[in-house]
Amino acid sequence: MHTKTFTALRVAGVAALALSGIAATRATPAALAPKLKVVATTPDLASIAREIGGNAVDVTALGKPTEDQHFVDAKPSHIVTLNRADVLIEGGAELELGWLPPLLESSRNAKIASGAPGRIVASQGIRLLEIPTTFDRSKGDVHALGNPHFLIDPLNVKIIAGGIAEHFAQVDPKNAALYRANLASFNSRVDGKLTEWQRQLAPFKGAKIVTYHRDFVYLAQRFGLQVVETLEPKPGIAPSPAHLARVIAAMKAADARVILVQPYQNRRTAETVARQTGAVVLDIPQQPGARKGNDTYFSMMDYMVSTLAGAFRGK
Ligand SMILES: [Zn+2]
């Protein structure tokens, strides 16, 4: 009986495989046209792509929400995903310099080649902050072209969403109207939320924060916060005891009492500094999905703003 069931299942499985092979080679009717295959390097970009693409797209993120987006663990499966992509959305400004180029080269997909309509570079159109005047890559600094952590400014997200809608419409013209309609509703939602977030943070203008990496400068600029120090001496370079001693002195002088960390950063280092300065360490992920229940850009930002407001209020 068991053997028979197993055999039946196996036969059914083989048949299903064969059928899927046939389906893939047969021309697909327009009504059942496959979804646009969109690959985003990071979960935040993927979240925005889903808002704009709706049911017409199938979105995959390469980086995990809990991973440092500068240092995503490149896997062979990423090459397959990129090979099948119709569209690739990357952050740009060298955010993915350490891992994306070799994957792209191996994927051999002209649709997402540099300059193709299927290639979207989010940093294009963004006014980057902290563009260095001189730069020495040998020192390990990973922000060579300016700060690439610009998605936590909602106004930057509107610019990026506009670019995504434009490219989607170009690659998939039959759904152009859908993409434009989704963009319009996304933008009005961002506007509404931005007003709400600004209201929540308005009482804390000038509030001081310390971050592990230089990853909150766009939020600070948008909402009038002040980044006093970073635990890393330079972006991508691990904190040294000498640098941390300077950070502690600066925090005491400025009376900064909030340290923000990401899931992949060394929380114990932050805790050590917090103990010596009377600060609190806040886990505020910048990627949707890093925290349960915060799976979209909006819920991630809701959590970020309310957690900061709570900390500044001193509750
Ligand atoms: Zn960075």
XYZ file of C-alpha atoms and ligand atoms in Angstrom:
316
model
C 0.000 0.000 0.000
C 2.723 2.401 0.993
C 4.808 1.477 -2.031
C 1.842 1.932 -4.323
C 1.034 5.386 -2.921
C 4.650 6.379 -3.218
C 4.802 5.208 -6.845
C 1.592 7.044 -7.669
C 2.959 10.224 -6.160
C 6.176 9.837 -8.027
C 4.392 9.339 -11.331
C 2.197 12.342 -10.622
C 5.318 14.350 -9.853
C 7.035 13.356 -13.080
C 3.891 14.171 -15.041
C 3.657 17.579 -13.395
C 7.269 18.248 -14.265
C 6.720 17.244 -17.865
C 3.614 19.419 -18.073
C 5.396 22.424 -16.666
C 8.058 21.897 -19.314
C 5.441 21.955 -22.057
C 3.708 24.992 -20.585
C 6.972 26.869 -20.517
C 7.691 26.264 -24.183
C 4.159 26.972 -25.435
C 3.173 30.522 -26.308
C 1.272 32.096 -23.433
C -2.064 33.782 -24.139
C -2.028 37.522 -23.485
C -4.614 37.240 -20.707
C -2.360 34.822 -18.868
C 0.816 36.729 -19.625
C 3.465 35.973 -17.050
C 4.181 38.615 -14.458
C 7.099 40.938 -14.932
C 10.013 39.379 -13.045
C 11.530 42.114 -10.923
C 14.652 41.665 -8.837
C 15.626 44.272 -6.237
C 18.975 44.207 -4.509
C 17.461 45.150 -1.144
C 14.133 44.535 0.651
C 13.288 48.262 0.871
C 13.545 48.643 -2.906
C 11.537 45.436 -3.291
C 8.795 46.846 -1.083
C 8.490 49.964 -3.265
C 8.534 47.844 -6.439
C 5.585 45.823 -5.081
C 3.633 49.002 -4.421
C 4.153 50.215 -7.988
C 3.890 46.859 -9.755
C 0.934 45.416 -7.867
C -0.367 42.198 -9.398
C 1.523 42.677 -12.642
C 4.917 41.946 -11.113
C 6.674 39.272 -9.166
C 9.349 40.828 -6.943
C 12.366 39.134 -5.382
C 14.954 40.792 -3.115
C 18.506 39.468 -3.172
C 19.627 40.798 0.219
C 17.931 39.597 3.388
C 16.328 42.222 5.669
C 18.753 41.356 8.451
C 21.831 41.550 6.227
C 24.200 44.488 5.796
C 23.263 45.690 2.320
C 26.895 46.617 1.653
C 27.911 42.989 2.227
C 25.150 40.682 1.052
C 26.121 37.024 1.023
C 26.276 36.250 -2.717
C 24.842 32.851 -3.641
C 24.664 30.798 -6.867
C 20.857 31.037 -6.648
C 21.199 34.814 -7.048
C 22.770 34.243 -10.474
C 19.766 32.165 -11.555
C 17.367 34.813 -10.229
C 19.232 37.573 -12.097
C 19.417 35.483 -15.261
C 15.596 35.249 -15.370
C 14.898 38.866 -14.410
C 13.057 41.319 -16.648
C 14.007 44.223 -14.394
C 16.753 44.832 -11.836
C 16.493 47.622 -9.264
C 19.680 48.520 -7.434
C 20.391 51.207 -4.849
C 23.483 52.446 -6.623
C 26.085 54.905 -5.304
C 28.247 51.815 -4.774
C 25.941 50.365 -2.102
C 26.216 46.941 -3.757
C 29.766 47.337 -5.090
C 31.104 44.552 -2.875
C 28.797 41.797 -4.113
C 26.573 42.617 -7.114
C 29.030 43.071 -10.052
C 30.294 39.441 -10.155
C 26.731 38.097 -9.844
C 25.597 40.312 -12.701
C 28.455 39.254 -14.893
C 27.681 35.575 -14.364
C 23.952 36.084 -14.953
C 24.509 37.084 -18.618
C 21.171 38.864 -18.975
C 21.064 41.699 -21.514
C 17.632 42.835 -20.276
C 19.189 44.143 -17.069
C 22.495 45.327 -18.515
C 23.656 48.808 -17.578
C 21.625 51.361 -19.560
C 18.883 48.889 -20.576
C 15.255 49.823 -19.742
C 15.252 46.834 -17.399
C 17.966 48.355 -15.224
C 16.946 50.854 -12.549
C 19.519 52.659 -10.426
C 17.738 54.244 -7.461
C 20.496 56.748 -6.671
C 20.022 58.457 -10.043
C 17.891 61.504 -9.351
C 18.672 61.537 -5.635
C 20.657 64.394 -4.179
C 23.288 62.382 -2.334
C 24.584 63.662 0.979
C 28.173 63.410 2.196
C 29.884 63.195 -1.174
C 33.562 63.048 -0.201
C 35.915 65.625 -1.652
C 38.864 63.290 -1.369
C 38.693 59.579 -1.060
C 41.048 56.758 -0.244
C 39.487 53.392 -0.947
C 42.419 51.597 0.682
C 41.172 52.850 4.056
C 38.084 50.700 3.600
C 35.498 53.480 3.530
C 32.425 52.146 1.690
C 30.725 55.497 0.912
C 32.943 56.564 -1.974
C 30.230 58.337 -3.998
C 28.277 59.782 -1.075
C 25.886 58.270 1.425
C 23.785 55.484 -0.160
C 21.270 55.065 2.718
C 18.736 57.502 1.273
C 15.518 55.476 1.386
C 14.604 56.531 4.910
C 13.806 59.982 3.541
C 10.238 59.557 2.221
C 10.740 62.301 -0.372
C 13.605 60.330 -1.882
C 11.319 57.324 -2.031
C 8.843 59.291 -4.158
C 11.617 60.056 -6.652
C 12.628 56.389 -6.748
C 9.024 55.207 -7.122
C 8.634 57.558 -10.104
C 11.676 56.037 -11.779
C 10.424 52.519 -11.113
C 6.993 53.268 -12.629
C 8.629 54.794 -15.710
C 10.872 51.786 -16.299
C 8.074 49.280 -15.630
C 5.908 51.075 -18.206
C 8.721 50.970 -20.735
C 9.493 47.288 -20.261
C 5.839 46.245 -19.969
C 3.798 48.829 -21.944
C 0.504 46.927 -21.768
C 0.406 47.589 -18.016
C 1.683 51.170 -18.202
C -1.622 52.651 -17.022
C -1.660 50.356 -13.997
C 1.882 51.347 -13.007
C 1.068 55.045 -13.307
C -2.124 54.673 -11.276
C -0.251 52.740 -8.572
C 2.418 55.442 -8.518
C -0.175 58.162 -7.999
C -1.782 56.362 -5.078
C 1.620 55.476 -3.607
C 2.706 59.107 -3.758
C -0.410 60.368 -2.044
C 0.050 57.757 0.651
C 3.659 58.879 1.178
C 2.486 62.492 1.446
C -0.093 61.589 4.069
C 2.345 59.494 6.055
C 5.095 62.105 5.858
C 2.782 64.678 7.436
C 1.975 62.207 10.187
C 5.668 61.332 10.798
C 6.671 64.998 10.809
C 3.986 65.721 13.371
C 5.239 62.886 15.590
C 8.846 64.096 15.484
C 8.157 67.853 15.471
C 8.522 68.226 19.269
C 12.041 66.796 19.066
C 13.726 69.152 16.592
C 17.471 69.065 17.167
C 17.300 65.799 19.149
C 20.664 64.076 19.249
C 21.306 60.570 18.022
C 24.364 58.349 17.735
C 24.423 55.602 15.126
C 26.663 52.627 14.527
C 27.121 53.295 10.791
C 26.390 56.522 8.907
C 22.988 55.208 7.936
C 20.542 57.707 9.458
C 21.720 60.991 7.944
C 18.823 61.310 5.468
C 16.261 60.726 8.215
C 18.084 63.229 10.418
C 18.003 65.830 7.666
C 14.323 65.309 6.847
C 13.124 65.391 10.453
C 15.586 67.843 12.004
C 17.596 65.420 14.133
C 21.308 65.681 14.812
C 23.753 62.801 14.295
C 26.367 63.508 16.960
C 28.707 60.579 16.324
C 29.006 57.132 14.779
C 30.547 54.115 16.491
C 32.381 53.264 13.271
C 35.265 55.693 12.691
C 34.470 55.525 8.942
C 31.637 53.754 7.094
C 32.498 50.067 6.946
C 35.393 50.226 9.407
C 34.965 48.500 12.779
C 35.009 50.663 15.931
C 38.404 50.923 17.641
C 38.859 51.557 21.396
C 40.462 54.947 20.679
C 37.559 56.014 18.477
C 34.977 54.780 21.002
C 36.672 56.808 23.727
C 36.205 59.913 21.534
C 32.569 58.956 20.894
C 31.897 58.588 24.617
C 33.429 61.992 25.341
C 31.422 63.600 22.534
C 28.189 61.985 23.720
C 28.741 63.208 27.261
C 29.545 66.719 26.052
C 26.453 66.828 23.840
C 24.230 64.912 26.266
C 23.297 62.434 23.519
C 21.359 59.525 24.941
C 20.134 57.452 22.004
C 22.202 54.913 20.027
C 20.621 53.326 16.941
C 21.713 49.901 15.705
C 20.845 47.529 12.851
C 20.427 43.748 13.259
C 23.828 43.011 11.683
C 25.797 45.562 13.709
C 27.657 44.763 16.911
C 25.064 45.484 19.575
C 27.475 44.705 22.422
C 29.739 47.557 21.347
C 26.727 49.858 21.407
C 25.727 48.561 24.844
C 29.216 49.202 26.211
C 29.078 52.797 25.023
C 25.522 53.157 26.345
C 26.569 51.990 29.821
C 29.220 54.669 29.991
C 26.986 57.475 28.751
C 23.594 56.652 30.248
C 22.196 56.123 26.750
C 19.643 53.642 25.450
C 20.326 51.303 22.522
C 17.440 51.191 20.032
C 17.034 48.447 17.434
C 15.530 50.290 14.477
C 15.938 48.235 11.301
C 16.014 50.100 7.992
C 14.761 47.120 6.002
C 11.148 45.957 5.816
C 10.860 42.407 7.119
C 13.724 42.685 9.605
C 11.158 43.037 12.357
C 8.024 40.939 12.645
C 4.968 42.870 11.535
C 6.997 45.536 9.716
C 6.952 43.983 6.272
C 6.428 47.065 4.146
C 8.185 50.386 3.746
C 5.308 52.127 5.514
C 5.175 49.836 8.553
C 8.959 49.952 8.841
C 8.906 53.767 8.856
C 5.967 53.829 11.287
C 8.021 51.776 13.714
C 11.147 53.877 13.179
C 9.368 57.162 13.853
C 7.314 55.980 16.826
C 10.314 54.283 18.473
C 12.417 57.437 18.102
C 9.640 59.668 19.406
C 9.209 57.338 22.390
C 12.923 57.438 23.194
C 13.135 61.233 22.899
C 10.108 61.577 25.140
C 12.197 59.625 27.638
C 9.580 57.041 28.378
Zn 26.753 52.487 4.362
